mmCIF file of C-alpha atoms and ligand atoms in Angstrom:
data_model
loop_
_atom_site.group_PDB
_atom_site.id
_atom_site.type_symbol
_atom_site.label_atom_id
_atom_site.label_comp_id
_atom_site.label_asym_id
_atom_site.label_seq_id
_atom_site.Cartn_x
_atom_site.Cartn_y
_atom_site.Cartn_z
ATOM 1 C CA MET A 1 111.641 100.091 99.185
ATOM 2 C CA LYS A 2 111.844 97.530 101.922
ATOM 3 C CA ILE A 3 108.875 95.975 103.713
ATOM 4 C CA ALA A 4 109.350 93.974 106.910
ATOM 5 C CA VAL A 5 107.153 91.045 107.813
ATOM 6 C CA ILE A 6 107.433 90.151 111.490
ATOM 7 C CA GLY A 7 105.401 86.988 111.674
ATOM 8 C CA SER A 8 104.737 83.380 111.001
ATOM 9 C CA ASN A 9 105.693 80.648 108.621
ATOM 10 C CA MET A 10 104.007 77.240 108.358
ATOM 11 C CA VAL A 11 104.102 74.138 106.257
ATOM 12 C CA ASP A 12 100.699 73.784 104.607
ATOM 13 C CA LEU A 13 99.311 70.251 104.413
ATOM 14 C CA THR A 14 96.307 70.707 102.163
ATOM 15 C CA SER A 15 93.648 68.009 101.741
ATOM 16 C CA TYR A 16 91.097 68.513 98.973
ATOM 17 C CA ILE A 17 87.917 67.016 100.413
ATOM 18 C CA THR A 18 84.364 66.197 99.394
ATOM 19 C CA ARG A 19 83.173 66.781 102.978
ATOM 20 C CA MET A 20 84.606 66.796 106.515
ATOM 21 C CA PRO A 21 84.569 63.362 108.215
ATOM 22 C CA THR A 22 82.240 63.039 111.200
ATOM 23 C CA LEU A 23 83.598 61.997 114.618
ATOM 24 C CA GLY A 24 84.931 58.424 114.494
ATOM 25 C CA GLU A 25 84.589 58.219 110.706
ATOM 26 C CA THR A 26 87.411 57.504 108.243
ATOM 27 C CA LEU A 27 86.820 59.165 104.914
ATOM 28 C CA GLU A 28 88.865 59.145 101.723
ATOM 29 C CA ALA A 29 89.771 62.543 100.257
ATOM 30 C CA PRO A 30 90.560 62.848 96.549
ATOM 31 C CA ASP A 31 93.795 64.816 96.746
ATOM 32 C CA PHE A 32 96.598 66.234 98.882
ATOM 33 C CA SER A 33 99.337 68.795 98.431
ATOM 34 C CA MET A 34 102.131 70.176 100.600
ATOM 35 C CA GLY A 35 103.586 73.683 100.310
ATOM 36 C CA CYS A 36 105.103 76.634 102.110
ATOM 37 C CA GLY A 37 102.552 78.756 103.942
ATOM 38 C CA GLY A 38 101.861 80.644 107.134
ATOM 39 C CA LYS A 39 100.186 84.030 107.047
ATOM 40 C CA GLY A 40 103.413 85.961 107.565
ATOM 41 C CA ALA A 41 105.382 84.027 104.975
ATOM 42 C CA ASN A 42 102.500 84.173 102.496
ATOM 43 C CA GLN A 43 102.274 87.949 102.855
ATOM 44 C CA ALA A 44 106.049 88.245 102.467
ATOM 45 C CA VAL A 45 106.021 86.135 99.306
ATOM 46 C CA ALA A 46 103.045 88.044 97.868
ATOM 47 C CA ALA A 47 104.801 91.382 98.462
ATOM 48 C CA ALA A 48 108.045 90.038 96.985
ATOM 49 C CA LYS A 49 106.305 88.555 93.938
ATOM 50 C CA TYR A 50 104.692 91.906 93.244
ATOM 51 C CA GLY A 51 108.112 93.572 93.396
ATOM 52 C CA ALA A 52 108.825 94.580 96.992
ATOM 53 C CA ASP A 53 112.143 94.176 98.722
ATOM 54 C CA VAL A 54 111.158 92.087 101.785
ATOM 55 C CA LEU A 55 112.831 91.448 105.141
ATOM 56 C CA MET A 56 111.395 88.443 107.003
ATOM 57 C CA VAL A 57 111.650 88.142 110.782
ATOM 58 C CA THR A 58 110.462 84.675 111.814
ATOM 59 C CA LYS A 59 111.446 81.387 113.471
ATOM 60 C CA VAL A 60 111.511 77.861 112.095
ATOM 61 C CA GLY A 61 111.960 74.569 113.967
ATOM 62 C CA ASP A 62 114.873 72.169 113.797
ATOM 63 C CA ASP A 63 113.021 69.610 111.675
ATOM 64 C CA PHE A 64 113.269 68.806 107.974
ATOM 65 C CA PHE A 65 110.707 71.492 107.118
ATOM 66 C CA ALA A 66 113.009 74.309 108.254
ATOM 67 C CA ASP A 67 115.594 74.259 105.446
ATOM 68 C CA ASN A 68 112.865 74.030 102.840
ATOM 69 C CA THR A 69 111.124 77.086 104.303
ATOM 70 C CA ILE A 70 114.366 79.088 104.335
ATOM 71 C CA ALA A 71 115.204 77.986 100.781
ATOM 72 C CA ASN A 72 111.722 79.055 99.694
ATOM 73 C CA PHE A 73 112.196 82.548 101.163
ATOM 74 C CA LYS A 74 115.515 82.820 99.324
ATOM 75 C CA LYS A 75 114.007 81.580 96.066
ATOM 76 C CA ASN A 76 111.504 84.423 96.332
ATOM 77 C CA GLY A 77 114.274 86.971 96.912
ATOM 78 C CA ILE A 78 113.365 87.546 100.576
ATOM 79 C CA ASP A 79 116.049 88.646 103.055
ATOM 80 C CA THR A 80 116.434 85.783 105.587
ATOM 81 C CA THR A 81 118.999 87.415 107.870
ATOM 82 C CA TYR A 82 116.470 87.216 110.729
ATOM 83 C CA VAL A 83 114.995 83.780 110.024
ATOM 84 C CA GLN A 84 116.223 81.667 112.913
ATOM 85 C CA LYS A 85 116.084 77.972 113.729
ATOM 86 C CA VAL A 86 114.854 77.013 117.219
ATOM 87 C CA PRO A 87 116.401 73.807 118.610
ATOM 88 C CA GLY A 88 114.052 71.144 119.950
ATOM 89 C CA VAL A 89 110.887 72.696 118.537
ATOM 90 C CA SER A 90 108.795 71.772 115.489
ATOM 91 C CA SER A 91 108.228 74.155 112.615
ATOM 92 C CA GLY A 92 104.752 75.631 112.325
ATOM 93 C CA VAL A 93 102.353 73.341 110.506
ATOM 94 C CA ALA A 94 98.885 73.965 109.047
ATOM 95 C CA PRO A 95 96.508 71.158 108.036
ATOM 96 C CA ILE A 96 94.133 72.793 105.517
ATOM 97 C CA PHE A 97 90.864 71.411 104.165
ATOM 98 C CA VAL A 98 89.573 72.748 100.850
ATOM 99 C CA ASP A 99 86.055 71.764 99.778
ATOM 100 C CA LYS A 100 84.618 71.345 96.288
ATOM 101 C CA SER A 101 83.626 75.023 96.093
ATOM 102 C CA GLY A 102 87.207 76.115 96.880
ATOM 103 C CA GLN A 103 86.388 77.281 100.436
ATOM 104 C CA ASN A 104 88.932 76.440 103.139
ATOM 105 C CA SER A 105 89.163 75.540 106.845
ATOM 106 C CA ILE A 106 92.555 75.729 108.548
ATOM 107 C CA LEU A 107 94.102 74.368 111.737
ATOM 108 C CA ILE A 108 97.426 75.810 112.876
ATOM 109 C CA ILE A 109 100.115 74.389 115.129
ATOM 110 C CA LYS A 110 102.366 77.369 115.792
ATOM 111 C CA GLY A 111 105.524 75.471 116.828
ATOM 112 C CA ALA A 112 108.603 77.688 116.474
ATOM 113 C CA ASN A 113 106.464 80.728 115.644
ATOM 114 C CA ASN A 114 105.640 80.925 119.352
ATOM 115 C CA GLU A 115 109.320 81.564 120.046
ATOM 116 C CA LEU A 116 109.460 84.878 118.159
ATOM 117 C CA LYS A 117 109.986 87.378 120.986
ATOM 118 C CA PRO A 118 110.398 91.141 121.428
ATOM 119 C CA ALA A 119 114.154 90.510 121.756
ATOM 120 C CA ASP A 120 114.136 89.287 118.141
ATOM 121 C CA ILE A 121 112.761 92.661 117.078
ATOM 122 C CA ASP A 122 115.535 94.379 119.035
ATOM 123 C CA ALA A 123 118.076 92.132 117.306
ATOM 124 C CA ALA A 124 116.748 93.205 113.893
ATOM 125 C CA ALA A 125 116.194 96.845 114.915
ATOM 126 C CA GLU A 126 118.783 98.530 112.697
ATOM 127 C CA ASP A 127 117.497 96.805 109.551
ATOM 128 C CA LEU A 128 113.855 97.288 110.564
ATOM 129 C CA LYS A 129 114.371 101.026 110.940
ATOM 130 C CA ALA A 130 115.135 101.231 107.203
ATOM 131 C CA CYS A 131 111.778 99.630 106.279
ATOM 132 C CA LYS A 132 108.849 101.571 104.862
ATOM 133 C CA MET A 133 106.209 99.303 106.374
ATOM 134 C CA ILE A 134 105.919 96.568 109.002
ATOM 135 C CA ILE A 135 103.357 93.797 108.437
ATOM 136 C CA LEU A 136 102.066 91.724 111.367
ATOM 137 C CA GLN A 137 99.584 88.882 111.915
ATOM 138 C CA LEU A 138 98.508 86.923 115.013
ATOM 139 C CA GLU A 139 100.275 83.599 114.472
ATOM 140 C CA ILE A 140 103.017 84.777 116.855
ATOM 141 C CA SER A 141 102.640 85.846 120.492
ATOM 142 C CA LEU A 142 100.569 88.951 121.226
ATOM 143 C CA GLU A 143 103.441 90.274 123.327
ATOM 144 C CA THR A 144 105.619 90.353 120.200
ATOM 145 C CA VAL A 145 102.849 91.906 118.099
ATOM 146 C CA TYR A 146 102.331 94.730 120.615
ATOM 147 C CA TYR A 147 106.076 95.305 120.825
ATOM 148 C CA ALA A 148 106.378 95.486 117.021
ATOM 149 C CA ILE A 149 103.584 98.087 116.887
ATOM 150 C CA GLU A 150 105.372 100.203 119.503
ATOM 151 C CA PHE A 151 108.595 99.820 117.516
ATOM 152 C CA GLY A 152 106.905 100.979 114.302
ATOM 153 C CA ASN A 153 105.338 103.971 116.040
ATOM 154 C CA LYS A 154 108.629 104.933 117.667
ATOM 155 C CA TYR A 155 110.439 105.032 114.319
ATOM 156 C CA ASN A 156 107.528 106.366 112.221
ATOM 157 C CA ILE A 157 107.187 103.195 110.208
ATOM 158 C CA PRO A 158 103.596 102.489 109.073
ATOM 159 C CA VAL A 159 102.265 99.270 110.621
ATOM 160 C CA LEU A 160 99.754 96.940 108.951
ATOM 161 C CA LEU A 161 98.113 94.409 111.269
ATOM 162 C CA ASN A 162 96.213 91.450 109.863
ATOM 163 C CA PRO A 163 94.376 90.238 113.007
ATOM 164 C CA ALA A 164 94.388 86.607 111.917
ATOM 165 C CA PRO A 165 93.619 84.190 113.331
ATOM 166 C CA ALA A 166 91.271 86.439 115.311
ATOM 167 C CA THR A 167 91.257 86.119 119.069
ATOM 168 C CA ASN A 168 89.268 87.860 121.771
ATOM 169 C CA GLU A 169 92.517 88.195 123.665
ATOM 170 C CA LEU A 170 93.635 90.910 121.229
ATOM 171 C CA ASP A 171 93.543 94.222 123.110
ATOM 172 C CA ILE A 172 92.231 96.720 120.548
ATOM 173 C CA ASP A 173 93.523 99.597 122.664
ATOM 174 C CA LYS A 174 97.039 98.224 122.218
ATOM 175 C CA VAL A 175 96.758 98.008 118.431
ATOM 176 C CA CYS A 176 95.033 101.355 117.791
ATOM 177 C CA GLN A 177 98.279 102.884 116.595
ATOM 178 C CA CYS A 178 98.356 100.631 113.540
ATOM 179 C CA ASP A 179 98.005 102.489 110.263
ATOM 180 C CA PHE A 180 96.165 99.613 108.616
ATOM 181 C CA PHE A 181 93.965 97.006 110.326
ATOM 182 C CA MET A 182 92.935 94.322 107.852
ATOM 183 C CA PRO A 183 90.595 91.528 109.006
ATOM 184 C CA ASN A 184 88.302 89.374 106.875
ATOM 185 C CA GLU A 185 84.567 89.232 107.778
ATOM 186 C CA THR A 186 84.974 86.191 110.032
ATOM 187 C CA GLU A 187 87.771 87.853 111.977
ATOM 188 C CA LEU A 188 85.782 91.086 112.170
ATOM 189 C CA ALA A 189 82.838 89.191 113.702
ATOM 190 C CA ILE A 190 85.057 87.531 116.312
ATOM 191 C CA LEU A 191 86.814 90.787 117.226
ATOM 192 C CA THR A 192 83.656 92.885 117.531
ATOM 193 C CA GLY A 193 81.084 90.286 118.599
ATOM 194 C CA MET A 194 78.833 91.791 115.907
ATOM 195 C CA SER A 195 76.927 90.104 113.100
ATOM 196 C CA VAL A 196 78.516 90.527 109.630
ATOM 197 C CA SER A 197 75.977 88.852 107.359
ATOM 198 C CA ASP A 198 75.846 91.676 104.795
ATOM 199 C CA GLU A 199 77.791 94.784 103.765
ATOM 200 C CA THR A 200 75.757 97.091 106.012
ATOM 201 C CA GLU A 201 76.579 94.962 109.046
ATOM 202 C CA ILE A 202 80.224 94.622 107.983
ATOM 203 C CA GLU A 203 80.490 98.390 107.672
ATOM 204 C CA ALA A 204 78.920 98.892 111.109
ATOM 205 C CA ALA A 205 81.297 96.375 112.693
ATOM 206 C CA ALA A 206 84.326 97.939 110.987
ATOM 207 C CA LYS A 207 83.206 101.410 112.100
ATOM 208 C CA SER A 208 82.964 100.180 115.689
ATOM 209 C CA LEU A 209 86.703 99.478 115.449
ATOM 210 C CA ALA A 210 87.552 102.678 113.587
ATOM 211 C CA VAL A 211 85.991 104.843 116.318
ATOM 212 C CA ARG A 212 88.439 103.289 118.756
ATOM 213 C CA GLY A 213 91.289 104.965 116.878
ATOM 214 C CA LEU A 214 92.249 102.619 114.031
ATOM 215 C CA LYS A 215 93.135 104.884 111.094
ATOM 216 C CA HIS A 216 92.303 102.652 108.150
ATOM 217 C CA VAL A 217 90.208 99.525 108.587
ATOM 218 C CA ILE A 218 90.155 97.399 105.432
ATOM 219 C CA VAL A 219 87.886 94.345 105.471
ATOM 220 C CA THR A 220 88.661 91.669 102.913
ATOM 221 C CA MET A 221 85.383 90.014 101.888
ATOM 222 C CA GLY A 222 86.459 87.443 99.291
ATOM 223 C CA ALA A 223 84.012 87.331 96.375
ATOM 224 C CA ARG A 224 82.328 90.495 97.710
ATOM 225 C CA GLY A 225 85.452 92.656 97.342
ATOM 226 C CA SER A 226 87.055 94.788 100.052
ATOM 227 C CA LEU A 227 85.809 97.649 102.179
ATOM 228 C CA LEU A 228 87.828 100.634 103.408
ATOM 229 C CA ILE A 229 86.632 102.599 106.438
ATOM 230 C CA ASP A 230 88.606 105.680 107.401
ATOM 231 C CA GLU A 231 88.179 109.387 108.139
ATOM 232 C CA ASN A 232 87.053 109.951 104.526
ATOM 233 C CA GLY A 233 84.120 107.554 104.889
ATOM 234 C CA THR A 234 83.507 104.123 103.392
ATOM 235 C CA GLN A 235 84.688 102.854 100.052
ATOM 236 C CA LEU A 236 83.917 99.493 98.460
ATOM 237 C CA VAL A 237 86.447 98.055 96.023
ATOM 238 C CA LYS A 238 84.686 95.580 93.770
ATOM 239 C CA PRO A 239 86.073 92.073 93.275
ATOM 240 C CA PHE A 240 87.303 90.547 90.027
ATOM 241 C CA LYS A 241 85.101 87.639 88.985
ATOM 242 C CA VAL A 242 87.125 84.443 88.589
ATOM 243 C CA ASN A 243 86.600 80.706 88.755
ATOM 244 C CA ALA A 244 87.663 79.878 92.344
ATOM 245 C CA VAL A 245 89.314 76.501 92.943
ATOM 246 C CA ASP A 246 91.131 77.185 96.241
ATOM 247 C CA SER A 247 90.705 80.328 98.348
ATOM 248 C CA SER A 248 93.386 79.452 100.923
ATOM 249 C CA GLY A 249 96.006 82.184 101.233
ATOM 250 C CA ALA A 250 93.937 84.694 99.215
ATOM 251 C CA GLY A 251 93.685 87.138 102.122
ATOM 252 C CA ASP A 252 97.465 86.998 102.526
ATOM 253 C CA ALA A 253 97.886 87.521 98.780
ATOM 254 C CA PHE A 254 95.767 90.675 99.063
ATOM 255 C CA ILE A 255 97.726 92.004 102.043
ATOM 256 C CA GLY A 256 101.213 91.384 100.613
ATOM 257 C CA CYS A 257 100.335 92.950 97.270
ATOM 258 C CA PHE A 258 98.532 95.857 98.980
ATOM 259 C CA ALA A 259 101.618 96.615 101.090
ATOM 260 C CA CYS A 260 103.873 96.570 98.043
ATOM 261 C CA CYS A 261 101.600 98.944 96.098
ATOM 262 C CA TYR A 262 101.035 101.235 99.081
ATOM 263 C CA VAL A 263 104.738 101.783 99.766
ATOM 264 C CA GLU A 264 105.217 102.421 96.024
ATOM 265 C CA ASN A 265 102.586 105.176 95.646
ATOM 266 C CA HIS A 266 100.668 105.792 98.911
ATOM 267 C CA ASP A 267 97.311 105.501 97.138
ATOM 268 C CA ILE A 268 95.160 103.264 99.361
ATOM 269 C CA VAL A 269 92.254 102.644 96.984
ATOM 270 C CA ALA A 270 94.540 101.989 94.004
ATOM 271 C CA ALA A 271 96.521 99.541 96.157
ATOM 272 C CA MET A 272 93.276 97.781 97.129
ATOM 273 C CA LYS A 273 92.286 97.413 93.457
ATOM 274 C CA THR A 274 95.625 95.911 92.503
ATOM 275 C CA ALA A 275 95.600 93.649 95.571
ATOM 276 C CA SER A 276 92.119 92.533 94.630
ATOM 277 C CA ALA A 277 93.336 91.464 91.171
ATOM 278 C CA PHE A 278 96.363 89.695 92.680
ATOM 279 C CA ALA A 279 94.152 87.811 95.184
ATOM 280 C CA ALA A 280 91.567 86.966 92.513
ATOM 281 C CA LEU A 281 94.216 85.300 90.348
ATOM 282 C CA SER A 282 95.507 83.388 93.382
ATOM 283 C CA VAL A 283 92.167 81.631 93.960
ATOM 284 C CA THR A 284 92.168 80.246 90.410
ATOM 285 C CA LYS A 285 95.029 77.910 91.360
ATOM 286 C CA ARG A 286 95.574 75.405 94.151
ATOM 287 C CA GLY A 287 97.708 76.134 97.201
ATOM 288 C CA THR A 288 98.634 79.271 99.112
ATOM 289 C CA GLN A 289 101.980 80.760 97.988
ATOM 290 C CA LYS A 290 102.086 78.354 95.063
ATOM 291 C CA SER A 291 99.046 80.085 93.595
ATOM 292 C CA TYR A 292 100.411 83.639 93.669
ATOM 293 C CA PRO A 293 100.566 85.298 90.228
ATOM 294 C CA GLU A 294 103.287 87.240 88.460
ATOM 295 C CA ARG A 295 103.030 91.041 88.329
ATOM 296 C CA ALA A 296 102.545 90.954 84.543
ATOM 297 C CA ASP A 297 99.445 88.740 84.896
ATOM 298 C CA VAL A 298 97.983 91.058 87.528
ATOM 299 C CA LEU A 299 98.497 94.072 85.262
ATOM 300 C CA LYS A 300 96.838 92.179 82.411
ATOM 301 C CA LEU A 301 93.739 91.542 84.577
ATOM 302 C CA LEU A 302 93.672 95.149 85.780
ATOM 303 C CA ASN A 303 93.801 96.438 82.218
ATOM 304 C CA ALA A 304 91.341 93.905 80.743
HETATM 305 O O1 RIB B 1 96.038 82.358 105.471
HETATM 306 C C1 RIB B 1 96.398 81.093 105.000
HETATM 307 C C2 RIB B 1 97.447 80.512 105.883
HETATM 308 O O2 RIB B 1 96.916 80.315 107.173
HETATM 309 C C3 RIB B 1 97.947 79.175 105.464
HETATM 310 O O3 RIB B 1 99.071 79.255 104.617
HETATM 311 C C4 RIB B 1 98.225 78.468 106.775
HETATM 312 O O4 RIB B 1 99.568 78.160 106.930
HETATM 313 C C5 RIB B 1 97.720 79.400 107.865
HETATM 314 O O5 RIB B 1 98.732 80.110 108.440
#
């Protein structure tokens, strides 16, 4: 069953640091790595690695990163019919800083991702209509995100929105028709203006979104697991305990795997459990997409 990702791609430039330099300071970092990333592309690769048939709708620049990004989609079996190059624009790029505890901070330069427009959704419409889910993030223009949600609703295709990076400009009333709304705690705090220091506060903040019409709010909480808030109440899915070396891209790993499992069996909590195992394995290795596990390894962890 096909899943569409209408979203971003980036080139991740990851520095492994001991601490952030202060203003005016030059500081040596122990290590660096480059890889394919971007929240949309990561989610597409995660879904594909777990077994989904994925259609990617995105834009790359006309620089030397572009061909590598397209080749990477193809290597992962992703349909690139609607991956377009934009002349005179850079590809999206993300400098990432990972500290000694594996926590990350990310800057994004959207580049060509900004050029993904509603007209690109129209151009892909016939193929999108055959998809069983549309996945969106906020590394493309809000205009395109809103249009994609309307498109999904019009053709009865479930829509999953990962509101990342979070912005106060997001109009919750325009995204209420999403079937799944999946922020992490930081994004939840930005979107609601509420404190999220513990699970009680996270639940309250998520509920404040759910009452506005969002059907299923799923908060990814890293080492604390994930929380589902919907008409049936609240359900916590516990995390798998692993030795974390790099958490970058773990939220995307969760979302891509969740989407794949959900379209396979429509069991939300079971999909969250599997996604949790997939994301847990991803943080045990460096990089974003590079760290994503094989389905067999995820099943092994689930059955351990
Ligand atoms: O969520 C992780 C991703 O955020 C990275 O791959 C980076 O490219 C940014 O988009």
